[in-house]
Short mmCIF file of C-alpha atoms in Angstrom, two decimals:
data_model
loop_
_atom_site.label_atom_id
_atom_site.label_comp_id
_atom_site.label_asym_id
_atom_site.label_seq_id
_atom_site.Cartn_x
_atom_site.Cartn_y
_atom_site.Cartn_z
CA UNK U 1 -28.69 16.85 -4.52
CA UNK U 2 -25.96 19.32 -3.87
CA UNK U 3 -25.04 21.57 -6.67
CA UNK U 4 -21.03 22.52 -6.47
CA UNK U 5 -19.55 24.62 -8.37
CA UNK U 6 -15.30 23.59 -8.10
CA UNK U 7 -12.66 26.30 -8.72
CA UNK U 8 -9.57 25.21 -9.55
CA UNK U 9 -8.18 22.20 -11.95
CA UNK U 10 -4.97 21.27 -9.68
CA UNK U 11 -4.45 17.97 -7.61
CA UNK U 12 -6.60 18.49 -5.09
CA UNK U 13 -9.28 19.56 -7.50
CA UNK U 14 -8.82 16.90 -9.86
CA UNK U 15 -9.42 14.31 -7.44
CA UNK U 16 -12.04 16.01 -5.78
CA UNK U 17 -13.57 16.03 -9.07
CA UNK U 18 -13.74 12.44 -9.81
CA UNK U 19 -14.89 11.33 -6.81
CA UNK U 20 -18.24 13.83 -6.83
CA UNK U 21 -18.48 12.88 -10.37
CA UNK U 22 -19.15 9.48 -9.31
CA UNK U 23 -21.64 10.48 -6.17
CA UNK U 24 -25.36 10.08 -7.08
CA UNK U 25 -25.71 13.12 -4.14
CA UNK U 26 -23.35 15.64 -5.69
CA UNK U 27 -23.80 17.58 -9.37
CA UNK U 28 -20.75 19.05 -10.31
CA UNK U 29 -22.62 21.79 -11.98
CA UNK U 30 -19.40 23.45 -13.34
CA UNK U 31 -15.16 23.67 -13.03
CA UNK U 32 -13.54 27.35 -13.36
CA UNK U 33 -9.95 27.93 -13.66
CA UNK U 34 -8.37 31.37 -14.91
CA UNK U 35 -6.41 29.37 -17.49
CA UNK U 36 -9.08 27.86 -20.08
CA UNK U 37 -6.46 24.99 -21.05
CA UNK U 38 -6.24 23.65 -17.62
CA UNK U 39 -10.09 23.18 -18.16
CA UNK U 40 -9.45 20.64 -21.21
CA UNK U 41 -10.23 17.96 -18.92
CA UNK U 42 -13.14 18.58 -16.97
CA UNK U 43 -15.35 19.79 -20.20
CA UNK U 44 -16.54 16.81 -21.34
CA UNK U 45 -17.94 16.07 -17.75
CA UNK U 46 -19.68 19.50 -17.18
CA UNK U 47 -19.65 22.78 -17.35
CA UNK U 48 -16.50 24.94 -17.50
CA UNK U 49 -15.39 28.48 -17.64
CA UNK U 50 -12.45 30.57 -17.17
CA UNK U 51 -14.40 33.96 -16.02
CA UNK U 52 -15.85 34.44 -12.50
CA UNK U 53 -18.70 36.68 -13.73
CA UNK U 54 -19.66 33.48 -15.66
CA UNK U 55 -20.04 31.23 -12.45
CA UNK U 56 -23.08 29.03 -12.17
CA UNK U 57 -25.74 29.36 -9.38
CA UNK U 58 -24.47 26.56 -6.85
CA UNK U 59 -25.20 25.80 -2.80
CA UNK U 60 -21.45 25.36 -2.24
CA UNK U 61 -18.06 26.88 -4.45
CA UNK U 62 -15.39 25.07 -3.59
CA UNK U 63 -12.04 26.75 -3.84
CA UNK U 64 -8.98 23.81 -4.30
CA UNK U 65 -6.11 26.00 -5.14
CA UNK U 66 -2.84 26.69 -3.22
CA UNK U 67 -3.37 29.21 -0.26
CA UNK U 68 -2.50 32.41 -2.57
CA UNK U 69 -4.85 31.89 -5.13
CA UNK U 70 -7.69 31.18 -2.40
CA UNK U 71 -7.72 34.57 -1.09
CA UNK U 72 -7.57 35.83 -4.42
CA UNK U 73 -10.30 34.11 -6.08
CA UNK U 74 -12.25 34.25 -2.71
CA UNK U 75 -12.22 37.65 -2.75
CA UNK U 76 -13.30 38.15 -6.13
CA UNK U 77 -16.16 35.88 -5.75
CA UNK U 78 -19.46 37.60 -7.80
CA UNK U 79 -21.84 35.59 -4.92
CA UNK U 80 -21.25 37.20 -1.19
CA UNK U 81 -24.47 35.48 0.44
CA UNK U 82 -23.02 31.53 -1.19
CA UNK U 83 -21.59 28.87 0.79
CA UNK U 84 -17.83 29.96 -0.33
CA UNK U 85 -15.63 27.01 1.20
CA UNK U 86 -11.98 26.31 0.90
CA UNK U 87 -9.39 23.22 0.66
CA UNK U 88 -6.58 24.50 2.54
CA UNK U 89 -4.76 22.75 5.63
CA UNK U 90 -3.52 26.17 6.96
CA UNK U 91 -5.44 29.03 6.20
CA UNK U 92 -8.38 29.98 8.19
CA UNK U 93 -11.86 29.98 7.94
CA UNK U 94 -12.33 32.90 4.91
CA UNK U 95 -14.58 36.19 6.02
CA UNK U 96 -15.85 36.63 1.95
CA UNK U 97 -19.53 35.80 2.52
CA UNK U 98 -22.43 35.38 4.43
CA UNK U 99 -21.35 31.50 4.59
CA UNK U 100 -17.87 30.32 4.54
CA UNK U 101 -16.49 26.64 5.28
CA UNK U 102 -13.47 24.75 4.99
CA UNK U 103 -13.29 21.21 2.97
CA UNK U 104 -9.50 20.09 4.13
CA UNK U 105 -8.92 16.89 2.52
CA UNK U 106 -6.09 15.79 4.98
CA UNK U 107 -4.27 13.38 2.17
CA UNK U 108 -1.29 13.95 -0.09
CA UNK U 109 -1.88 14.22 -4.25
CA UNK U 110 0.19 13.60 -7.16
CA UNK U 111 -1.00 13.51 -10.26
CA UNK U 112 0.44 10.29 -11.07
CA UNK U 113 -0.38 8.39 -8.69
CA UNK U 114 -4.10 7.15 -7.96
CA UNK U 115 -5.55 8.42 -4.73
CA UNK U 116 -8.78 6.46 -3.12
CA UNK U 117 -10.64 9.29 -2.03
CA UNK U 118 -13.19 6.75 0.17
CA UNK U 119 -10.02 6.73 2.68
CA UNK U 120 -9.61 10.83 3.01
CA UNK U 121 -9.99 11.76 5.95
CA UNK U 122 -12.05 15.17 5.33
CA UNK U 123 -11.67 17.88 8.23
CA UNK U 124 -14.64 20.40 7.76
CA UNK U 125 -15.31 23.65 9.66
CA UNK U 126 -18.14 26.39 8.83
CA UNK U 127 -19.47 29.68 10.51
CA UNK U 128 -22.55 28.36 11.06
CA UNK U 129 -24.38 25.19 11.47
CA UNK U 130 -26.49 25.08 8.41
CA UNK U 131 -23.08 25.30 6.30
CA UNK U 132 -21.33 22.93 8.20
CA UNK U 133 -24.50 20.51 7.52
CA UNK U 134 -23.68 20.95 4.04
CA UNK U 135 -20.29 20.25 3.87
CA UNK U 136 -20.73 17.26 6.16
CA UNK U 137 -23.28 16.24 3.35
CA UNK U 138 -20.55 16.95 0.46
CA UNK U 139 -18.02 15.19 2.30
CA UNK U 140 -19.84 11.90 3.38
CA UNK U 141 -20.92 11.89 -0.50
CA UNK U 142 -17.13 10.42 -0.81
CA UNK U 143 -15.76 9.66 1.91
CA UNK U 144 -16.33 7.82 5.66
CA UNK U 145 -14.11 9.91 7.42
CA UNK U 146 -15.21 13.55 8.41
CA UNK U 147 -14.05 15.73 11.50
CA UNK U 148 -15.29 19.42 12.56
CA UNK U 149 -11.93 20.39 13.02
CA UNK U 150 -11.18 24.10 14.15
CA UNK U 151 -8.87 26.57 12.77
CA UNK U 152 -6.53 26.22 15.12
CA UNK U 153 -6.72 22.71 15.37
CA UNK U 154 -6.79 22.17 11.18
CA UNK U 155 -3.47 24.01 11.72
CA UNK U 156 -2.00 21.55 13.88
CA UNK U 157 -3.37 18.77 11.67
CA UNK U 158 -1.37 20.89 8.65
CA UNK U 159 2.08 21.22 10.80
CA UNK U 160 2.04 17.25 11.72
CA UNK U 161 1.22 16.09 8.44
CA UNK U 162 4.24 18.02 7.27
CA UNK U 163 6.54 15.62 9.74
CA UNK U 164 4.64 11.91 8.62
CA UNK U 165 4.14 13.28 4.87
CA UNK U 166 6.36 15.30 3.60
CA UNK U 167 9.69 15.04 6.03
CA UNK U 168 8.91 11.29 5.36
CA UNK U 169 8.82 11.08 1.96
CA UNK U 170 11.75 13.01 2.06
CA UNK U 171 13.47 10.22 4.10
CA UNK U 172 12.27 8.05 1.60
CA UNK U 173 13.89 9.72 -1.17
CA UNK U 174 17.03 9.95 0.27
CA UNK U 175 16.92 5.97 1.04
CA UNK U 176 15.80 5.68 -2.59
CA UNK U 177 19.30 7.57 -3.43
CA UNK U 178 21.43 6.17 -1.17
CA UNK U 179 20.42 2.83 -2.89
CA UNK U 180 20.66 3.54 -6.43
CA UNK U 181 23.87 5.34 -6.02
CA UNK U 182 25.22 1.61 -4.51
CA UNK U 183 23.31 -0.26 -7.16
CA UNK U 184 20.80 -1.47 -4.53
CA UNK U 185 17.56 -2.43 -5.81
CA UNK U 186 15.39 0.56 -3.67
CA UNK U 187 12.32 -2.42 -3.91
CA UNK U 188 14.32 -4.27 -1.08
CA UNK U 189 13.21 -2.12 1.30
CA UNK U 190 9.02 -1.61 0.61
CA UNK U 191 8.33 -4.24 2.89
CA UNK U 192 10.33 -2.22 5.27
CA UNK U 193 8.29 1.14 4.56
CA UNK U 194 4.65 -0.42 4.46
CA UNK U 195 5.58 -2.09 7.75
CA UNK U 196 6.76 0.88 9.14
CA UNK U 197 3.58 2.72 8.18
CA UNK U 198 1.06 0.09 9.23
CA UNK U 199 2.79 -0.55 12.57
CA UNK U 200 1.98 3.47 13.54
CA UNK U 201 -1.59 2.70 13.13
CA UNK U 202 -1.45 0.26 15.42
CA UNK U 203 0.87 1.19 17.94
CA UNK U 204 1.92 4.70 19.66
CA UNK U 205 5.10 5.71 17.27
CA UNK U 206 7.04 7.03 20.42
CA UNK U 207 6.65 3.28 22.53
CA UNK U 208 7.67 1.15 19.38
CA UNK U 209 10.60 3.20 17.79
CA UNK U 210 13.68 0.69 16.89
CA UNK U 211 17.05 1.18 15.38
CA UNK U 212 20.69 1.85 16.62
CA UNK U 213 19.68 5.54 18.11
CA UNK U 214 17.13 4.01 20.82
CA UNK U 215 19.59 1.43 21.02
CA UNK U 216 22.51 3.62 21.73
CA UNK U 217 24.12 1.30 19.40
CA UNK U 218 27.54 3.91 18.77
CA UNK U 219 29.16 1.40 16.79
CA UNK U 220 26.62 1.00 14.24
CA UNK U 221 26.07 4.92 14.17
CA UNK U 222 30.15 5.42 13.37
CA UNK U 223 29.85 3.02 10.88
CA UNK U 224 26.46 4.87 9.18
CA UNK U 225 28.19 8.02 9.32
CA UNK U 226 31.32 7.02 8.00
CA UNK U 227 29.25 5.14 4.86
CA UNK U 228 27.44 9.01 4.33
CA UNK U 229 29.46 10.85 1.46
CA UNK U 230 26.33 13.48 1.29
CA UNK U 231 26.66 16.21 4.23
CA UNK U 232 22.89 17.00 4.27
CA UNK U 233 22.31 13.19 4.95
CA UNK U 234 24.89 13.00 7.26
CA UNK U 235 23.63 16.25 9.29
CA UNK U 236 19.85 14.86 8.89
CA UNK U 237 21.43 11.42 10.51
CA UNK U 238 22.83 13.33 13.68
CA UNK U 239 19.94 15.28 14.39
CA UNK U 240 17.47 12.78 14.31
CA UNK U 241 19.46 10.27 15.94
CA UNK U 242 20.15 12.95 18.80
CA UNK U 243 16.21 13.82 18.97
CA UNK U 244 15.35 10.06 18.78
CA UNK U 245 17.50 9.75 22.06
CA UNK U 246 16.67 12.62 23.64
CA UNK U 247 12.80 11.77 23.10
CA UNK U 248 13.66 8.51 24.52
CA UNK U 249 15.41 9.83 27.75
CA UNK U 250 18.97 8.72 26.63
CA UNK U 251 22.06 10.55 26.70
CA UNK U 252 24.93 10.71 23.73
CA UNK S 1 14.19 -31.36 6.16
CA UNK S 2 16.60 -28.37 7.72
CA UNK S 3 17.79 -29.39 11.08
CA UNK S 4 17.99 -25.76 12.74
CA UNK S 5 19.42 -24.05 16.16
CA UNK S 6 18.51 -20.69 17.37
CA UNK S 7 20.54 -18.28 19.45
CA UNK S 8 18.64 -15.75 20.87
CA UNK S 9 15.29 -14.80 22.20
CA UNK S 10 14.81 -11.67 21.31
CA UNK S 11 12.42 -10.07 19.25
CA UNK S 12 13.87 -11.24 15.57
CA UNK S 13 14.41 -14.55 17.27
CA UNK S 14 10.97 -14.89 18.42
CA UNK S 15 9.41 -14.00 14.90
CA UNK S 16 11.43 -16.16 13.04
CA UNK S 17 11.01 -19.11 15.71
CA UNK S 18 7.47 -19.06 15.30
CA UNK S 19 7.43 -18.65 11.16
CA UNK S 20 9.97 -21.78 11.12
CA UNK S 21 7.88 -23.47 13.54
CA UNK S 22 4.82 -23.79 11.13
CA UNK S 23 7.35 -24.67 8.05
CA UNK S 24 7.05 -28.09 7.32
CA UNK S 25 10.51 -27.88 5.87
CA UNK S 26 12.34 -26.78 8.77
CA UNK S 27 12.31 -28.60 12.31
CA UNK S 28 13.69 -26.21 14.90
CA UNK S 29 15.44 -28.57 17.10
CA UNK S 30 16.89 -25.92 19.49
CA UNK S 31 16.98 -22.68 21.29
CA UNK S 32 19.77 -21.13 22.86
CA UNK S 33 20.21 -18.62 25.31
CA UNK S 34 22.88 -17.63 28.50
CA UNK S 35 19.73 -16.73 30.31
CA UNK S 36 17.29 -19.41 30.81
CA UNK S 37 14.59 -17.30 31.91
CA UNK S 38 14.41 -16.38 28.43
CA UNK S 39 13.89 -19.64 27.30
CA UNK S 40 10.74 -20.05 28.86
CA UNK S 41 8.07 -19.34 25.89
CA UNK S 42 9.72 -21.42 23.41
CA UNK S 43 10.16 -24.45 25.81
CA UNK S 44 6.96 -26.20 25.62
CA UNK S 45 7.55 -26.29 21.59
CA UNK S 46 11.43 -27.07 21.46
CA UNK S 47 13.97 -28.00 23.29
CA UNK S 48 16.07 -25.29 25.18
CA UNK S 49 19.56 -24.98 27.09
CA UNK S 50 21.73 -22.36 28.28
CA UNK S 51 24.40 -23.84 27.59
CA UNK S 52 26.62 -23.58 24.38
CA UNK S 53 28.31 -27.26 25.52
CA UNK S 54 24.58 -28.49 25.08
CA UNK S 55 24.25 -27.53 21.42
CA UNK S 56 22.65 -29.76 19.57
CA UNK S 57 23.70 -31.30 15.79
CA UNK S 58 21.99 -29.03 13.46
CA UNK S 59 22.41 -28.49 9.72
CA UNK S 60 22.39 -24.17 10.17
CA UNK S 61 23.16 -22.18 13.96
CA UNK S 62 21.13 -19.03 13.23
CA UNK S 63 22.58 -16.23 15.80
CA UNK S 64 19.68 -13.47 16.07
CA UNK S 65 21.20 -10.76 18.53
CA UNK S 66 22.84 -7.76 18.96
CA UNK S 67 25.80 -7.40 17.05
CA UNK S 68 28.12 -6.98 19.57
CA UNK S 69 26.44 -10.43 21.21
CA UNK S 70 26.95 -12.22 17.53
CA UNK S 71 30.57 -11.93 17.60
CA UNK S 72 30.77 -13.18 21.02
CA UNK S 73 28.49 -16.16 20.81
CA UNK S 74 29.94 -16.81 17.02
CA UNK S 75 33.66 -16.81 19.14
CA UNK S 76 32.37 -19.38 21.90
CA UNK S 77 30.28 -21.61 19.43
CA UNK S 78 31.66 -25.49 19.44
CA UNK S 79 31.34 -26.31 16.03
CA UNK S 80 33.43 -25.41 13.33
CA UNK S 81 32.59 -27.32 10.79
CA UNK S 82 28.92 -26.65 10.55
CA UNK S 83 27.03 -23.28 8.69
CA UNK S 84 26.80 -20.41 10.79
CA UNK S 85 24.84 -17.72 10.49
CA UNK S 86 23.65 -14.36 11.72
CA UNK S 87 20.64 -11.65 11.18
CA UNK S 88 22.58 -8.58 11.35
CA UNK S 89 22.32 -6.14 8.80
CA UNK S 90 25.88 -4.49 9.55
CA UNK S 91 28.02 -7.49 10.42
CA UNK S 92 29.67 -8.27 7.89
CA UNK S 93 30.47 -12.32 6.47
CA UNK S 94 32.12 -14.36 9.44
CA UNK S 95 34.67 -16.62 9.64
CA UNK S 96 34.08 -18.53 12.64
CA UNK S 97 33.54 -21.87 10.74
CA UNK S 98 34.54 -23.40 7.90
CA UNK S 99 30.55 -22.67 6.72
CA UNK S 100 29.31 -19.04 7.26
CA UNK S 101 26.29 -17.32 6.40
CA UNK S 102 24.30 -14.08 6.61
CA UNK S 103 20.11 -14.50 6.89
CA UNK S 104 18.80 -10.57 7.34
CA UNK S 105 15.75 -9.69 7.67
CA UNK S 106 14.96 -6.59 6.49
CA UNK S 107 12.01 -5.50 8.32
CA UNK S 108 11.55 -4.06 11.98
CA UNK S 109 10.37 -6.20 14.68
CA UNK S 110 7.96 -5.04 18.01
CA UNK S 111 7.30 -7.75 20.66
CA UNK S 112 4.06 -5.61 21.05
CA UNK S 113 3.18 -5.68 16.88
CA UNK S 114 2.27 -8.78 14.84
CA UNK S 115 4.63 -9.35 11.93
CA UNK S 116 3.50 -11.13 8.82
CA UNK S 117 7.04 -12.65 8.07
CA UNK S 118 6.12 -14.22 4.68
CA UNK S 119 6.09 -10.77 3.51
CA UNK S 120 9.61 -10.02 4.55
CA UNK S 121 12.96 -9.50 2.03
CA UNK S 122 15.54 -11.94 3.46
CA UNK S 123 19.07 -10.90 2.47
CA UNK S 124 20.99 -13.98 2.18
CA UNK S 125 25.46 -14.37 1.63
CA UNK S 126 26.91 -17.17 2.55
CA UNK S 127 30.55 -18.42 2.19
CA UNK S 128 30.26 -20.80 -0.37
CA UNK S 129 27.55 -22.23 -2.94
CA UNK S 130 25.96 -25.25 -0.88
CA UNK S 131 25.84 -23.25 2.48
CA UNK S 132 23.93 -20.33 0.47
CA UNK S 133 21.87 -22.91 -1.11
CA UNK S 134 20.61 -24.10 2.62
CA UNK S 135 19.97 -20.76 3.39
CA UNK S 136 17.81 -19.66 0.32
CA UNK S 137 15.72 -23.00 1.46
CA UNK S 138 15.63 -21.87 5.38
CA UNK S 139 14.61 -18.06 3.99
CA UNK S 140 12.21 -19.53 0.87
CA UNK S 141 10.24 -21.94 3.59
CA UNK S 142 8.95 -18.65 5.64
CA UNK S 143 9.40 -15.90 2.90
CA UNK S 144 8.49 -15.03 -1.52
CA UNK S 145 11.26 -12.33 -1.13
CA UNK S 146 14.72 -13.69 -1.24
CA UNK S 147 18.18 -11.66 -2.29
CA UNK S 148 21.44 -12.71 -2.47
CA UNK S 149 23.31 -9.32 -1.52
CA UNK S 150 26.65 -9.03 -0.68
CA UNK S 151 28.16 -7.42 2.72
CA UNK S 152 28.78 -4.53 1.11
CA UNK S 153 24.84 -4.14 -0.49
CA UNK S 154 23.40 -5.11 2.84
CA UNK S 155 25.26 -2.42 4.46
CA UNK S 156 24.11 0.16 2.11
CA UNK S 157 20.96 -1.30 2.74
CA UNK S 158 20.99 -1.13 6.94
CA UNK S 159 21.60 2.63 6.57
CA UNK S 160 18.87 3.49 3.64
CA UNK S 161 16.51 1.32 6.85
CA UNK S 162 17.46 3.96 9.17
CA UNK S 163 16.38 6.48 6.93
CA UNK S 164 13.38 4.98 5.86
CA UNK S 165 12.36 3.07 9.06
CA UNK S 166 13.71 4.45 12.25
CA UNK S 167 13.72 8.23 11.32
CA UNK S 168 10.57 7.60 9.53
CA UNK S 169 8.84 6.03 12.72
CA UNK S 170 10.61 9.23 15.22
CA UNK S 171 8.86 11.37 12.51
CA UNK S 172 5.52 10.02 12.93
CA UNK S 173 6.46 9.85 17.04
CA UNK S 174 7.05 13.82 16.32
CA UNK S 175 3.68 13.74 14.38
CA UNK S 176 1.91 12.04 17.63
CA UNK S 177 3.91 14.74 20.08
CA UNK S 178 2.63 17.84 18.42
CA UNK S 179 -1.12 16.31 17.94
CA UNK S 180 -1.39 15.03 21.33
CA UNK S 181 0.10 18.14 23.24
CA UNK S 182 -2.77 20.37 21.28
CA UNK S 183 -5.75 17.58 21.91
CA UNK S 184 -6.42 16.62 18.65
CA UNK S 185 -6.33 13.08 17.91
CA UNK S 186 -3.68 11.79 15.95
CA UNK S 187 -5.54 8.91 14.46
CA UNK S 188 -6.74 11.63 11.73
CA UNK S 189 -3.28 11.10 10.21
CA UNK S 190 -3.25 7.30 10.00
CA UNK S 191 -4.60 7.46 6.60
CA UNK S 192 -2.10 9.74 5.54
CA UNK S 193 0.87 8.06 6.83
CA UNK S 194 -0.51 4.72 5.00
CA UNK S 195 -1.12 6.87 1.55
CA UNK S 196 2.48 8.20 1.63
CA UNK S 197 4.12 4.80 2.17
CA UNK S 198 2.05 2.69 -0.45
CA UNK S 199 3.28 6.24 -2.69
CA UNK S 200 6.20 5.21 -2.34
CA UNK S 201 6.39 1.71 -3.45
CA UNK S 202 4.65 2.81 -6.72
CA UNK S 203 6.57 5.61 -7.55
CA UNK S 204 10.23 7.43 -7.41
CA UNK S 205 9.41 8.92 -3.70
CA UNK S 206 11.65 12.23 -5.18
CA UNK S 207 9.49 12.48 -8.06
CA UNK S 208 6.25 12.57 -6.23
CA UNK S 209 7.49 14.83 -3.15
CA UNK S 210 4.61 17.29 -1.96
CA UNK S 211 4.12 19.87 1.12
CA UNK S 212 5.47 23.65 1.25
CA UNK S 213 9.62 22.58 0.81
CA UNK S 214 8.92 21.55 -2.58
CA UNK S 215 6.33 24.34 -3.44
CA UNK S 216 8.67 26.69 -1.66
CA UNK S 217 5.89 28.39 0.39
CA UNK S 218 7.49 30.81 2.42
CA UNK S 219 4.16 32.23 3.77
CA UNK S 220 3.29 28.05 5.66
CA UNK S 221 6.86 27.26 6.13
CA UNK S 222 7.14 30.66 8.55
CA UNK S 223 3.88 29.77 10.01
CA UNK S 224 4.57 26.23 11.04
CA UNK S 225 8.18 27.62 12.59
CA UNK S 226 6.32 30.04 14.31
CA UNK S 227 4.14 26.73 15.80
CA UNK S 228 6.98 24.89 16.72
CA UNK S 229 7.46 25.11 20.75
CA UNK S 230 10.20 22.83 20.47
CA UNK S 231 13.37 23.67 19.75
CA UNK S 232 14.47 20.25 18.38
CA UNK S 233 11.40 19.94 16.21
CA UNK S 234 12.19 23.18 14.76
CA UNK S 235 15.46 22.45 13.93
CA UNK S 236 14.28 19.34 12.38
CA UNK S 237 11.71 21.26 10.14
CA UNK S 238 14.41 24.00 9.02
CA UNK S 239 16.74 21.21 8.52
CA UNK S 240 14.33 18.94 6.46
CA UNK S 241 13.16 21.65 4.64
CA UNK S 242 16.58 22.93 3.19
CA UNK S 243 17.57 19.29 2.14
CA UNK S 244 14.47 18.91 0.06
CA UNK S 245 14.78 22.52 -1.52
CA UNK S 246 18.17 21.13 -2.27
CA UNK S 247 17.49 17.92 -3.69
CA UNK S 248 14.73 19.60 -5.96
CA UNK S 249 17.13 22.11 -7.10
CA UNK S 250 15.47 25.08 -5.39
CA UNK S 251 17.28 27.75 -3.74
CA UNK S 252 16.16 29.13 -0.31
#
């Protein structure tokens, strides 16, 4: 049984939270967060405080917080010789104790929306092997997806999910508007996105991109840009229809 | 029993041959192309010709091409007196016949990648009541997704695609790029990609928008610039970035 100790009551740790909760390997011995209201929640599960020199005796403290407050809490830890790990995509592996790790849940989390945390993939890195043991333990208490991931690699991981994440659900959003504005049911078009999704699984992105870029269809692209009242979207459809031909060895 | 001819052989015209092939309400009496080569793989199930003299009666001519090969082939067709349609998503209604139609499918199509077509919107407009009435039966015998959406929704609804399909998939392509060129596999961000399209079909996609734009982390979004060999991928980032700071009302 692996005694954790989580600090922080965000996203990340919320779901993280849940999911040990329900392992019969993990005890979630205790939850801290500065602010004692965020810690509502989590108190009638286990332990909580809002003071580091209150901090349970644990084998691993898990910091889920955004990159600021990990160096801050990290460095304020009352335990130097504790496994000390980290949740974040792009900072490195932390020099605060005699064993540091990093627990990257590579995933996206909103509160509202339910997250099966089976699925995560979970990229784990520690300074030395006994701690990465650990955190391989942690991690395959919830999931069936773990990678030893370096620093440098986790990085790359971090800048790449930014394109298929967050750039994407950008795109979505502005699809979303660019519907409602026309009184276009948004819905139409799920199929499209789960398709879209499922088919880069299965197929290199680059050898199965469609549309009227890698078609050098021109007409279709005046007539897209001429529908586009929003500049932004209109710049954001140039540029990626120029990289999507460029990419694709064709020239405007 | 709908008596129908296809023109084409391309990849929408392949898909859809196939799902009307197993329909016991439609009987696919023909396939057309100019090049007979083509016509090879659907030959041992249906009839074939190259040759628009040779069309056969049908009850709907469904022309699945390019656009600029729709009007052409809609131009040279020898009826005009029977329901024509086409699968374009930016053509708008024709009037090559006394009966026109539009049957889109709005979902993107891969020789290499399966397609489960019962799971596919059709966007149906037709020129008058009976012909749209054949076509809701053609769409309903292969698809539960059927709207009636007029030229000027279904071109509204070809651009929100490119947004949410084509720059979506050259986003996942860039993904691929920047994993592959630093060797780390990019099969750690299928789950990922799936998480943030099935997010999207459950929730307003600018409601639930995540990453370092949104949280206006200077500290990552500097880092991942500083990543960013190319020089189209960093434009890209800066360019994505700014729109979503936009859209969430943040200033940069």
């Amino acid at each position: 049984m692996i005694k954790l100790v989580i600090l922080g009551t965000g996203n990340v740790a919320t779901h993280l939270f849940h999911a040990f909760f329900e392992s019969e390997n993990v005890a979630v011995v205790q939850v801290y967060n500065h602010n004692a209201d965020s810690l509502k929640p989590f108190s009638e599960k286990t332990q909580t405080t809002n003071s580091l020199d209150e901090l349970e005796e644990a084998d691993v403290y898990l910091i889920c917080a955004k990159d600021d407050a990990i160096k801050d809490l990290a460095e304020k830890m009352p335990y130097r010789n504790k496994l000390i790990a980290h949740t974040s995509g792009s900072l490195p592996l932390l020099n605060v104790s005699t064993k540091n790790g990093v627990f990257y849940p590579l995933q996206t989390f909103s509160k509202e929306v339910f997250v099966d945390v089976s699925k995560i993939p979970f990229c784990i890195e520690a300074s030395d092997e006994n701690s990465l043991k650990i955190l391989r333990h942690l991690a395959e208490s919830i999931s069936d997806k773990i990678y030893t991931i370096s620093t440098e690699q986790r990085k790359i991981l971090h800048l790449a999910a930014v394109f298929v994440c967050n750039f994407t659900n950008h795109l979505y959003s502005i699809g979303e508007e660019i519907c409602v504005k026309n009184q276009v049911p948004f819905e139409i078009l799920h199929a499209l996105i789960t398709e879209t999704a499922r088919k880069a699984t299965v197929a290199s992105p680059e050898k199965i991109q469609t549309g009227p870029a890698v078609r050098n269809d021109l007409e279709t692209i005046e007539q897209h840009l001429s529908q586009l009242k929003n500049p932004d979207f209109k710049e954001i459809y140039i540029l990626l229809t120029q990289s999507i031909q460029e990419k694709n060895g064709k020239e405007l």
